[in-house]
mmCIF file of C-alpha atoms in Angstrom:
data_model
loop_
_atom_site.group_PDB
_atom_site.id
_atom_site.type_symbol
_atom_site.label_atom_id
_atom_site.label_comp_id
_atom_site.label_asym_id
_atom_site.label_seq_id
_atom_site.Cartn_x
_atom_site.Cartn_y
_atom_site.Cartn_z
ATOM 1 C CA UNK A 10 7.157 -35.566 -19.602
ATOM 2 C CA UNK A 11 5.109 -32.286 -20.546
ATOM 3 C CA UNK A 12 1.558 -32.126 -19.130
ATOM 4 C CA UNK A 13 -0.299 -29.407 -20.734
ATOM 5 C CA UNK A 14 -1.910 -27.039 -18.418
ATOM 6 C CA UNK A 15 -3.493 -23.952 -20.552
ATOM 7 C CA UNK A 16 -4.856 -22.028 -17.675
ATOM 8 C CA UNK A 17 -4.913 -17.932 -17.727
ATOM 9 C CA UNK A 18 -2.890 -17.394 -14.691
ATOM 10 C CA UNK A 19 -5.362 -14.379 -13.065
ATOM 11 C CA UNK A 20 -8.318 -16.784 -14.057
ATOM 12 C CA UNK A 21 -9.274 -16.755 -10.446
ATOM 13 C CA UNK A 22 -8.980 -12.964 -10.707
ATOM 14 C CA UNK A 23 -11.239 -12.995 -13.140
ATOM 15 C CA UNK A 24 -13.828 -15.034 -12.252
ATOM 16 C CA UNK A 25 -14.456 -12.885 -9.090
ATOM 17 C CA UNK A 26 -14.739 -10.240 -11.274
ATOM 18 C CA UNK A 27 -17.571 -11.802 -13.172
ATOM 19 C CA UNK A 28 -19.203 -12.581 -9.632
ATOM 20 C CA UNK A 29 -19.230 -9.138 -9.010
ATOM 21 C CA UNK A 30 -19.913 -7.787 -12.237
ATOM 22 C CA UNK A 31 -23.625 -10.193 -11.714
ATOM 23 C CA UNK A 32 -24.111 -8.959 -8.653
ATOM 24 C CA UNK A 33 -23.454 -5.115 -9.592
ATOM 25 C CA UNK A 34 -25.745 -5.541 -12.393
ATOM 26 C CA UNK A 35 -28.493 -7.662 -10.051
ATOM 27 C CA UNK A 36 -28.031 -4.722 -7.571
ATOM 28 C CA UNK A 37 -28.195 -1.552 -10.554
ATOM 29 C CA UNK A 38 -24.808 -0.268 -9.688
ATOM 30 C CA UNK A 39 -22.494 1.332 -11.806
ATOM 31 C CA UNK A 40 -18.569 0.680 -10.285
ATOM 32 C CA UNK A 41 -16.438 3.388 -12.168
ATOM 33 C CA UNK A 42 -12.596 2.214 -11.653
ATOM 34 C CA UNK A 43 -10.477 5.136 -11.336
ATOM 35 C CA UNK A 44 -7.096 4.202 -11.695
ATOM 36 C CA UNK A 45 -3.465 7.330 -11.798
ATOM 37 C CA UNK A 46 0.206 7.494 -10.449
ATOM 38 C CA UNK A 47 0.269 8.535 -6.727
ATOM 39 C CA UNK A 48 -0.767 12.261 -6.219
ATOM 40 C CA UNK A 49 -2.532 12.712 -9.418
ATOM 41 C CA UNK A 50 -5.255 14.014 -7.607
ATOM 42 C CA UNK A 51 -7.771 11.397 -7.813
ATOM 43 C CA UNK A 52 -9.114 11.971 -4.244
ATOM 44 C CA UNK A 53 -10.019 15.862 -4.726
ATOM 45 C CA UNK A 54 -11.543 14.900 -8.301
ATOM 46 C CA UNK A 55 -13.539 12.600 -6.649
ATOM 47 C CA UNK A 56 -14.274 14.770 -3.997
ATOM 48 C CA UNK A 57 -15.881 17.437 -6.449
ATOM 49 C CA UNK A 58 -17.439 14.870 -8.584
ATOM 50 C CA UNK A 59 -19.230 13.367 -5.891
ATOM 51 C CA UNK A 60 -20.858 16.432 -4.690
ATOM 52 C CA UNK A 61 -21.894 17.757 -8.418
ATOM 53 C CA UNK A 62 -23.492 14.068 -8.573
ATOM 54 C CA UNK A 63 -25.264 14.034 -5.187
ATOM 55 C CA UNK A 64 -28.048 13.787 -4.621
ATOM 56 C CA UNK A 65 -29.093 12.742 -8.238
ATOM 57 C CA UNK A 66 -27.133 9.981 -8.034
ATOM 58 C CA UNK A 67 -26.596 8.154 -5.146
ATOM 59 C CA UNK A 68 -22.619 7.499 -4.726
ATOM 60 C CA UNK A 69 -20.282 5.083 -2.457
ATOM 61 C CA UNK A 70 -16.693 4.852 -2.638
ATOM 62 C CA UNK A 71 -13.847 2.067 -2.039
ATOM 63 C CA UNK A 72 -10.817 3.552 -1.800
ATOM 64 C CA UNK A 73 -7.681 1.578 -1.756
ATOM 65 C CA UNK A 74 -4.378 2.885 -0.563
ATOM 66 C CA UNK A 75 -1.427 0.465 0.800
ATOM 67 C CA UNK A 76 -1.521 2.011 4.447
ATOM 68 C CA UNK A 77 -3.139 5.168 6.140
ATOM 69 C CA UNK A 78 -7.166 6.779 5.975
ATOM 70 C CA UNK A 79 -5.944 9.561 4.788
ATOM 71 C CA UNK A 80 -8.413 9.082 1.113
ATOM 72 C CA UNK A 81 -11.725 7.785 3.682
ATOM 73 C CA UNK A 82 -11.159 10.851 6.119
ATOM 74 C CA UNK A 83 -11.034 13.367 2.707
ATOM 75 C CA UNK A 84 -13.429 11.363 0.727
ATOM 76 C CA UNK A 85 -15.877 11.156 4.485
ATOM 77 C CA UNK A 86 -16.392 14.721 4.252
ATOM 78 C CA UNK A 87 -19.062 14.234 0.895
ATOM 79 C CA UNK A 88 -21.304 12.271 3.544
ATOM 80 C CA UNK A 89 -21.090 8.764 1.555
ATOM 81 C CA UNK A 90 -20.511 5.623 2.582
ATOM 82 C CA UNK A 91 -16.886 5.009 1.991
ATOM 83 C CA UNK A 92 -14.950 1.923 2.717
ATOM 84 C CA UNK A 93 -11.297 1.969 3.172
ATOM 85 C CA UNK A 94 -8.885 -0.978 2.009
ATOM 86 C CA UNK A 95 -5.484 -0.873 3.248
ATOM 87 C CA UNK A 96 -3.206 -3.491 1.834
ATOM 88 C CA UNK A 97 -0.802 -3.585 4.063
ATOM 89 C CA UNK A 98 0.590 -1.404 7.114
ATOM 90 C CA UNK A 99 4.126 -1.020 5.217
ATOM 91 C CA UNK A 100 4.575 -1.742 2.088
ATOM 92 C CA UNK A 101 1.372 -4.312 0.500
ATOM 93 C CA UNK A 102 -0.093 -4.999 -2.827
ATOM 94 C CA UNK A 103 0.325 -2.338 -5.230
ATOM 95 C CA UNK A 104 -3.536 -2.932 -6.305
ATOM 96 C CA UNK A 105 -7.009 -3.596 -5.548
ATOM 97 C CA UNK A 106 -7.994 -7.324 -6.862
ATOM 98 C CA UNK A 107 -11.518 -7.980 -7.591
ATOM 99 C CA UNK A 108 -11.925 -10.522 -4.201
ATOM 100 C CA UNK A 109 -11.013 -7.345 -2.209
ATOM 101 C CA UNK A 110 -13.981 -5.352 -3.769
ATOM 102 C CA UNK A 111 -15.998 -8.029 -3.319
ATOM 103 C CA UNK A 112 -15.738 -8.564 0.363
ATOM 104 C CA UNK A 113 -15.510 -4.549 0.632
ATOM 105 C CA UNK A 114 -18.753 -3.961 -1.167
ATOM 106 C CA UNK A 115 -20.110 -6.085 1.740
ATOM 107 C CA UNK A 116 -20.003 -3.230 3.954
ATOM 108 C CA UNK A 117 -22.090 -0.772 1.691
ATOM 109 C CA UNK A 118 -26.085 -0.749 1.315
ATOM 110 C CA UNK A 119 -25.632 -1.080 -1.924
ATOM 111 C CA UNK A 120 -29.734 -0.488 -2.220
ATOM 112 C CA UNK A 121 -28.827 3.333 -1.464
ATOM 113 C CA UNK A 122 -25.873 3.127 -3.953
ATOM 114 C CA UNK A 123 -26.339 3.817 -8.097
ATOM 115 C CA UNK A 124 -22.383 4.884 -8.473
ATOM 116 C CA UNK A 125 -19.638 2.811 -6.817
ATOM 117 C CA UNK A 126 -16.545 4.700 -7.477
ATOM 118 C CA UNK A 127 -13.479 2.468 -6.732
ATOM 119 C CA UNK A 128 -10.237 4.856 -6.196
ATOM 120 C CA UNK A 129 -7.797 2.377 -6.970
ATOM 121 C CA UNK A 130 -4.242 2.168 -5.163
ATOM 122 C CA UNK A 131 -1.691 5.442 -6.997
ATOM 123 C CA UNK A 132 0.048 2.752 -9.705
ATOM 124 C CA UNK A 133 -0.085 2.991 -13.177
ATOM 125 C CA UNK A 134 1.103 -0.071 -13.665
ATOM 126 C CA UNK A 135 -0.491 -3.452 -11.987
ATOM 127 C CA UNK A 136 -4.189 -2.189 -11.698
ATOM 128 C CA UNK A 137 -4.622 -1.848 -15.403
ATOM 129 C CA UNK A 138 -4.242 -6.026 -15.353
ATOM 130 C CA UNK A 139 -6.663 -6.921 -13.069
ATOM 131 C CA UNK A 140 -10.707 -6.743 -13.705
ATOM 132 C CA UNK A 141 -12.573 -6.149 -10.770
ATOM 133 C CA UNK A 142 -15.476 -6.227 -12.169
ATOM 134 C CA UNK A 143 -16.266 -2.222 -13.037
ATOM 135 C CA UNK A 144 -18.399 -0.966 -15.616
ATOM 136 C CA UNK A 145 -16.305 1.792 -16.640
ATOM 137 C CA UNK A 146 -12.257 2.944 -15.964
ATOM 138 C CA UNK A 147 -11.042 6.365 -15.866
ATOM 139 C CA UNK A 148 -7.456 7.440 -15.391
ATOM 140 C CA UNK A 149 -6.492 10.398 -13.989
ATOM 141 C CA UNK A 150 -2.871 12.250 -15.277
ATOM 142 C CA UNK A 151 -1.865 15.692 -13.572
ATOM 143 C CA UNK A 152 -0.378 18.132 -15.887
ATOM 144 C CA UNK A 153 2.514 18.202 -13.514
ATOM 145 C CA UNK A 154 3.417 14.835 -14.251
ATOM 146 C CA UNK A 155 4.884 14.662 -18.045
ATOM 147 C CA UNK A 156 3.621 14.454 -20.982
ATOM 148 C CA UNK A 157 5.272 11.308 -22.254
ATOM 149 C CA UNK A 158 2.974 8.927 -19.578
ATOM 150 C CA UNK A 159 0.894 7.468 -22.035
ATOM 151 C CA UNK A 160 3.329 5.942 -24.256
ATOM 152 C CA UNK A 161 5.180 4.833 -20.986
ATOM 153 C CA UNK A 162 2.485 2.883 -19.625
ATOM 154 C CA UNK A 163 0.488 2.280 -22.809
ATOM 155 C CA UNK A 164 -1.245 -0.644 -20.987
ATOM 156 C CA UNK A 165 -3.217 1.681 -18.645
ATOM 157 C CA UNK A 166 -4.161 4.164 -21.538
ATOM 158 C CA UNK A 167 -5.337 0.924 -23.593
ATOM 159 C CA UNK A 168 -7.825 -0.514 -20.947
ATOM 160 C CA UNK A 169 -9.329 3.143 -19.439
ATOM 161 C CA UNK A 170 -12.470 4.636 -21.628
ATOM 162 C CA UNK A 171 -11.749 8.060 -20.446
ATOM 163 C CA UNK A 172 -8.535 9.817 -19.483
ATOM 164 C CA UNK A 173 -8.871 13.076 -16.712
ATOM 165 C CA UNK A 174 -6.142 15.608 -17.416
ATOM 166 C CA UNK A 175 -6.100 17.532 -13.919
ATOM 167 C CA UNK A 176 -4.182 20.613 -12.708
ATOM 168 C CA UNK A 177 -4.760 22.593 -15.969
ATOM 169 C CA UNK A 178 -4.681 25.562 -13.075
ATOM 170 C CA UNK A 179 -1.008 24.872 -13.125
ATOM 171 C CA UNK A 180 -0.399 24.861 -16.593
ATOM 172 C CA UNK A 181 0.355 29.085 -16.691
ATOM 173 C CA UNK A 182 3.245 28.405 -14.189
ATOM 174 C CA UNK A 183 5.149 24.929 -15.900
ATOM 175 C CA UNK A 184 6.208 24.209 -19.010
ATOM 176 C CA UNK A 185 3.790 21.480 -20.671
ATOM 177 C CA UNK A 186 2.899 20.749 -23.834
ATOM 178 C CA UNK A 187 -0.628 19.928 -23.609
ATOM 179 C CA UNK A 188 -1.480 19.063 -27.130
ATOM 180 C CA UNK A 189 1.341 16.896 -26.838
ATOM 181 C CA UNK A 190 0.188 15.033 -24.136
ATOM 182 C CA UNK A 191 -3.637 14.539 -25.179
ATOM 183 C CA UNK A 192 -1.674 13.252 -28.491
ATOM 184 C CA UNK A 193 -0.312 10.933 -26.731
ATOM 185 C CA UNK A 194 -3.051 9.499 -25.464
ATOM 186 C CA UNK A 195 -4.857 9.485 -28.239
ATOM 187 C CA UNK A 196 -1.628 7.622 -29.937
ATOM 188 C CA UNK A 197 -2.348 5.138 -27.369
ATOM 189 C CA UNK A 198 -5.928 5.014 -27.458
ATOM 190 C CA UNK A 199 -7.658 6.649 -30.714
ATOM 191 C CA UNK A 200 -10.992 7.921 -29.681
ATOM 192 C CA UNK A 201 -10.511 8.000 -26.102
ATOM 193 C CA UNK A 202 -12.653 10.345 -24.333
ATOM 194 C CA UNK A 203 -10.180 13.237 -22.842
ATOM 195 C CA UNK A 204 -11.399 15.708 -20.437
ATOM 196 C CA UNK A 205 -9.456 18.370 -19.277
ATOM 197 C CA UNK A 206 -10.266 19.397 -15.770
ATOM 198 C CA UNK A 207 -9.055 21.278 -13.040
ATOM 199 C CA UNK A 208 -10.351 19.496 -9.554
ATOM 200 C CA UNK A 209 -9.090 22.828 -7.495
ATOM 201 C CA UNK A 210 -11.056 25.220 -9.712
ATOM 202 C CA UNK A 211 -13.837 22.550 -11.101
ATOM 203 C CA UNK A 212 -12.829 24.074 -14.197
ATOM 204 C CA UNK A 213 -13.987 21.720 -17.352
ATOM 205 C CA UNK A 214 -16.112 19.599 -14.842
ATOM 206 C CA UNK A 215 -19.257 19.855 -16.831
ATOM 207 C CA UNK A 216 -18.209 17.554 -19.701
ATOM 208 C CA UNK A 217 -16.487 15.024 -17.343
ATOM 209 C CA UNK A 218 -19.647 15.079 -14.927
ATOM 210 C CA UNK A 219 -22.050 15.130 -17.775
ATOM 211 C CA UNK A 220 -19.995 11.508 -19.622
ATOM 212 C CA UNK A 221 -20.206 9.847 -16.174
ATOM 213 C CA UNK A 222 -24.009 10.828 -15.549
ATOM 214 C CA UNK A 223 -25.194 9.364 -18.941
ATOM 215 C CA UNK A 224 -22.934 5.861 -18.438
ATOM 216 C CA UNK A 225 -24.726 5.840 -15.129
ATOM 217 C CA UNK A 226 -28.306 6.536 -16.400
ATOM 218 C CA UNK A 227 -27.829 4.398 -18.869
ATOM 219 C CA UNK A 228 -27.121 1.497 -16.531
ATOM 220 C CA UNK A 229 -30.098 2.153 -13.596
ATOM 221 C CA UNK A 230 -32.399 2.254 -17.032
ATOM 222 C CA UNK B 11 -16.983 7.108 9.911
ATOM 223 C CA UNK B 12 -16.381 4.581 7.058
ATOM 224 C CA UNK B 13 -14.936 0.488 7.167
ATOM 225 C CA UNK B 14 -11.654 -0.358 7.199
ATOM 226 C CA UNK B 15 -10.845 -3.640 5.853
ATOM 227 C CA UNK B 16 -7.213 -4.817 5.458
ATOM 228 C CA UNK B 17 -6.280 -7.191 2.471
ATOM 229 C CA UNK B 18 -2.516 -7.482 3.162
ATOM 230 C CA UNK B 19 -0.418 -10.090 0.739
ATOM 231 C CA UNK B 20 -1.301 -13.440 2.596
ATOM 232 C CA UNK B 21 2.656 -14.721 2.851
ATOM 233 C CA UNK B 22 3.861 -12.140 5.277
ATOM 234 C CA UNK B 23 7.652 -13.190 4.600
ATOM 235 C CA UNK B 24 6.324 -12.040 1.062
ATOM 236 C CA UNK B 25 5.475 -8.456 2.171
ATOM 237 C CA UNK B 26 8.474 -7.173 1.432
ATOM 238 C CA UNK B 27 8.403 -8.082 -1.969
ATOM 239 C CA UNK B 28 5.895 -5.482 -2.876
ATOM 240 C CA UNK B 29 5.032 -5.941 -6.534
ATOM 241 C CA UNK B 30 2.064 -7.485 -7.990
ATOM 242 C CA UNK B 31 4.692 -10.311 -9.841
ATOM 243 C CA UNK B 32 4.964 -12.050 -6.257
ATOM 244 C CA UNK B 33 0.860 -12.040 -6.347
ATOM 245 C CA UNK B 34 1.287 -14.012 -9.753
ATOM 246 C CA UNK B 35 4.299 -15.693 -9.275
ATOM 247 C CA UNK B 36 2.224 -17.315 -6.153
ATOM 248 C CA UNK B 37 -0.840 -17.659 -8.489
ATOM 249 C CA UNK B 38 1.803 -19.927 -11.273
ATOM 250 C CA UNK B 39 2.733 -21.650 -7.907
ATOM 251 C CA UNK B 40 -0.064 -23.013 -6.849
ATOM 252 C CA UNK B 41 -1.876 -23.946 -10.376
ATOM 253 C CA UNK B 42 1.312 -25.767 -11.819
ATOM 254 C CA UNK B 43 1.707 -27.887 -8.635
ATOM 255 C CA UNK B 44 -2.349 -28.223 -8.428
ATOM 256 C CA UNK B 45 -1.292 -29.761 -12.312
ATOM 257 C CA UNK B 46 0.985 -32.585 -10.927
ATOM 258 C CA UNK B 47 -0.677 -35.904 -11.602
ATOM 259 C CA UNK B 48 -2.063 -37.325 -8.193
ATOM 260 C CA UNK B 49 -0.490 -40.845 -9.150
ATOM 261 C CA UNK B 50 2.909 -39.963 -9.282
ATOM 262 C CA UNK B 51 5.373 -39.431 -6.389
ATOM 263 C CA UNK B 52 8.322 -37.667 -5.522
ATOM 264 C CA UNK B 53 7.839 -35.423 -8.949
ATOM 265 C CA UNK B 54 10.291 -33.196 -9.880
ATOM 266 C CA UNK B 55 8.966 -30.420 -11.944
ATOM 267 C CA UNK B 56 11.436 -29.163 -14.344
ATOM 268 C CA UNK B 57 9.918 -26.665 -16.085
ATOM 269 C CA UNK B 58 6.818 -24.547 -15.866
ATOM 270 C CA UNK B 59 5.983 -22.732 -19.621
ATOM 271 C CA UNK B 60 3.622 -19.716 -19.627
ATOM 272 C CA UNK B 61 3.014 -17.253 -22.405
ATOM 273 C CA UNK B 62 3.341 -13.182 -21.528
ATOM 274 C CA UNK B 63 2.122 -10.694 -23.609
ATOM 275 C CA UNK B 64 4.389 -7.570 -24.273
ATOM 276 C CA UNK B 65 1.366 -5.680 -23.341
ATOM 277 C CA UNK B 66 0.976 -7.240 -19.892
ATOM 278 C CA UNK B 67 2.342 -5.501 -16.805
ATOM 279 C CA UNK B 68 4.775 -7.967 -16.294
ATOM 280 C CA UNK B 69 8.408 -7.670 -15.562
ATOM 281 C CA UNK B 70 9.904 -11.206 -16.764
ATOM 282 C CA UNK B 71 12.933 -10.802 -14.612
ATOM 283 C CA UNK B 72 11.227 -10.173 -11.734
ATOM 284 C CA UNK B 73 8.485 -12.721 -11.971
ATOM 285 C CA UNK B 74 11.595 -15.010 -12.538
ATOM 286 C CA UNK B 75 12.868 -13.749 -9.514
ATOM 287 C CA UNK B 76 9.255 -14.475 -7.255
ATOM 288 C CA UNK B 77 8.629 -17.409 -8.761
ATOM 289 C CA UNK B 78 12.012 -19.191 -7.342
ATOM 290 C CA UNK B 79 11.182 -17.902 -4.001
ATOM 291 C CA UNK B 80 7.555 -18.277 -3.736
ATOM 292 C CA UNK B 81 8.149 -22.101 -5.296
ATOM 293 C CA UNK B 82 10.373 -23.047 -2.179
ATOM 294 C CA UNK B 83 9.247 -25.676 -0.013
ATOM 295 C CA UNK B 84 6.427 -26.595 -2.784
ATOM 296 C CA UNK B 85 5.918 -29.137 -4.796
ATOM 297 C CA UNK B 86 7.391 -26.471 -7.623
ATOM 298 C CA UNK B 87 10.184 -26.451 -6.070
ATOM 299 C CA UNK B 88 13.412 -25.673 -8.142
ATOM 300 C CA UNK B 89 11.575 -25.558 -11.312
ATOM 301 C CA UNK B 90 13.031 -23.401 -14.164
ATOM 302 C CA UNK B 91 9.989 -20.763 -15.155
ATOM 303 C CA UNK B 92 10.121 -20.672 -18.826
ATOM 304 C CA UNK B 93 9.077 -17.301 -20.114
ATOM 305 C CA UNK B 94 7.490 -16.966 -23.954
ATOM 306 C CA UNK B 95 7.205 -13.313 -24.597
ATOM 307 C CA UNK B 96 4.558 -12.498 -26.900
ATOM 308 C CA UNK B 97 4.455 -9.942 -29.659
ATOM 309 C CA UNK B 98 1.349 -7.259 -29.718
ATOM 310 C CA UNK B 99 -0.256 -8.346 -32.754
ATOM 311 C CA UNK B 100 -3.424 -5.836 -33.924
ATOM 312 C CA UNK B 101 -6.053 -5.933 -36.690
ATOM 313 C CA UNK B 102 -7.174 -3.463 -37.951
ATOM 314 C CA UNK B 103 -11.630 -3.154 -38.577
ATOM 315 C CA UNK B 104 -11.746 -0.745 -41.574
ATOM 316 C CA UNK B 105 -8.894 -2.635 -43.841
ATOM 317 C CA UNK B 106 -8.165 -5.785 -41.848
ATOM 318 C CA UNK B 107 -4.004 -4.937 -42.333
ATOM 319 C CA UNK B 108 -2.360 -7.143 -39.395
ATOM 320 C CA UNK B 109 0.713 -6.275 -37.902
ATOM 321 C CA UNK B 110 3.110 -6.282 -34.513
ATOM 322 C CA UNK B 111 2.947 -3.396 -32.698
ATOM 323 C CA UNK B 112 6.581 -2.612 -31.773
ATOM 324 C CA UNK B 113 6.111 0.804 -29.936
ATOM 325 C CA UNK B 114 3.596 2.779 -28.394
ATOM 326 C CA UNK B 115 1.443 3.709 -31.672
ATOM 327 C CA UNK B 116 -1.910 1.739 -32.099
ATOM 328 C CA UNK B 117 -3.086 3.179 -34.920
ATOM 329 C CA UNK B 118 -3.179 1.267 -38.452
ATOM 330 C CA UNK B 119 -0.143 0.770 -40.313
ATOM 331 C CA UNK B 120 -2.272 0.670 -43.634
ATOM 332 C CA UNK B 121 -4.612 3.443 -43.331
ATOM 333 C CA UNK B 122 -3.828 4.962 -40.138
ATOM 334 C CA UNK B 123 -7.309 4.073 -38.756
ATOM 335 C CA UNK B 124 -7.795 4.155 -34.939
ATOM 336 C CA UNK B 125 -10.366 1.438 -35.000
ATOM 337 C CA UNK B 126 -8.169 -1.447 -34.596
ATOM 338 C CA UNK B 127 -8.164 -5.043 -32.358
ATOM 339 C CA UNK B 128 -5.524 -6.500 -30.346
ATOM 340 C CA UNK B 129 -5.189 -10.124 -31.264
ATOM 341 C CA UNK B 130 -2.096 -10.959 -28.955
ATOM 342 C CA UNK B 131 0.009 -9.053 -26.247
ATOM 343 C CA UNK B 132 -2.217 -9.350 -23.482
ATOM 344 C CA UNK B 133 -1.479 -13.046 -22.154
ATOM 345 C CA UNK B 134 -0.529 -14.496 -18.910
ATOM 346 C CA UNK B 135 -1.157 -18.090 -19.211
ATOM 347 C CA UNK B 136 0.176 -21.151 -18.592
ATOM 348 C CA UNK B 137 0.798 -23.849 -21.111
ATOM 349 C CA UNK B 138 2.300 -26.801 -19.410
ATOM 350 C CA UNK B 139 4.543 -28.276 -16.870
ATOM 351 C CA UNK B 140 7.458 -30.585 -17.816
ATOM 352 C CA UNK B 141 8.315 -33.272 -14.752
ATOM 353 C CA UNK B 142 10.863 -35.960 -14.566
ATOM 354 C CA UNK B 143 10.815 -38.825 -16.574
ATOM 355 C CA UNK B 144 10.847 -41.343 -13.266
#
């Protein structure tokens, strides 16, 4: 005997997403979901970012990693409230579900907070499927990484509104195709935004800082 | 200083298991057997059918694999999950060509617009359980 069920499997997922995404909006918080592969550099691009956006706009950071503060101790240093999420000691979920930024965003004044930037765990894969309720994703690719990412995890590149192409400091000393690459993601995604950036130098920041300031804006309006 | 909260997989015989398939093989787990009718007893479930989209981060093999481990000692128990891939079907807005999108190119077919919908690929539901005829 078949019983039909016709349930979305991550409904739960998502319905905690739409609890936060309410109370984000009750609160006038913009949550930016930055998603990359480990050692993209997300953590120094945030680092930078946060200080060109301070103190215009208030920021607060979640920063999930599977074990270790390593991210809160680095990100600490901007003076904003950061909350770490470790998912396990060795070896835990390989991304941040919306019920974990829930109960995280508990321990921010989110009065004092117009940016919530959520530095998701290093995967490219599992936290493009799961909503957590963000206004916004970003992904962040290093130059060093190959240019062929986007058409291996087209999923990622699909669900992001703006891709960060970091390291460009690098790119005299390894051989990348850049065009290639932005290509790619544009392959993927036509019309996504693409900024290329360099979070050592802060080279091409202006752009990147100038799209997130506007979403933001646009949101406390 | 900054919080520290820790959000480990629940199942810590799981942990090992470190990819997000065991977090939705458990989530198939526990909405098929909240499915079983309440008046029967001693169901075997024989089959659990769900729908993945090609574009979803999902691994069937290994969600096959979780699902027979996470189902032991449920009511799910030694159930067969039956997998329905689903193709990544895409519209496109400025001449409404539809077509399956076989590799990683998501521009139109037709007039090689970037303006385009998915209609299909991104699924992870379930459709039904099949139980025992008693």
């Amino acid at each position: 005997m078949e019983i039909k069920v016709v349930r979305k499997v991550l409904d739960v997922n998502d319905m905690m997403a739409q609890q936060n995404r309410s109370r984000f909006a009750d609160e006038k918080v913009f949550v930016l979901n930055v998603m990359s592969s480990p050692g993209s550099g997300k953590t120094t691009t945030l680092v930078k970012t946060i200080s060109r956006l301070l103190p215009e706009i208030k920021c607060a950071v979640i920063v999930g990693d599977i074990c270790s503060t390593i991210d809160a101790d680095r990100l600490s240093v901007t003076g904003v409230q950061v909350v770490q999420v470790n998912t396990d000691e060795f070896g835990g979920d390989c991304h941040l579900a919306a019920h974990v930024i829930g109960n995280a965003a508990n321990s921010i004044d989110l009065d004092a907070v117009d940016l919530l930037i959520v530095e998701n765990v290093g995967n490219l894969v599992c936290p493009a499927e799961f909503d957590i309720g963000e206004d916004s994703r970003v992904v962040v690719l290093s130059v060093t990484e190959g240019e062929d990412k986007p058409l291996k995890y087209p999923l990622m590149f699909r669900v992001c509104d703006a891709a960060l192409l970091n390291k460009t400091d690098l790119l005299p000393y390894i051989e990348y195709d850049k065009e290639a690459a932005v290509k790619n993601i544009l392959q993927i995604h036509p019309g996504m935004s693409v900024f290329e950036i360099s979070a050592k130098t802060e080279e091409g920041f202006k752009p990147w800082i100038m799209w997130l300031k506007e979403r933001v804006k646009k949101k406390l309006a | 200083m900054f919080a520290r909260i820790w959000a480990p997989l629940e199942n810590s015989v799981l942990r090992c298991l470190a990819m997000h398939e065991m977090g939705i093989a458990m989530q198939i787990v526990e909405i098929a057997a909240a499915s079983i009718p309440k008046n029967v007893e001693n169901v075997q479930v024989e089959r659990v059918n769900i729908k993945v989209g090609k574009l979803s981060a999902i691994v069937p093999e290994s969600l096959r694999f979780c699902f027979e481990i996470v189902a032991k000692d449920t009511p799910v128990s030694g159930a067969k999950l039956m997998i329905e891939e689903v193709p990544v079907v895409a519209r496109c807005n400025e001449c409404s060509a539809e077509w399956t999108i076989t590799g990683p190119v998501f521009t139109c077919v037709k007039c090689n617009s970037g303006s385009i919908q998915i209609l299909s690929g991104r699924e992870l539901d379930i459709v039904s359980i099949e139980i025992a005829d008693p």
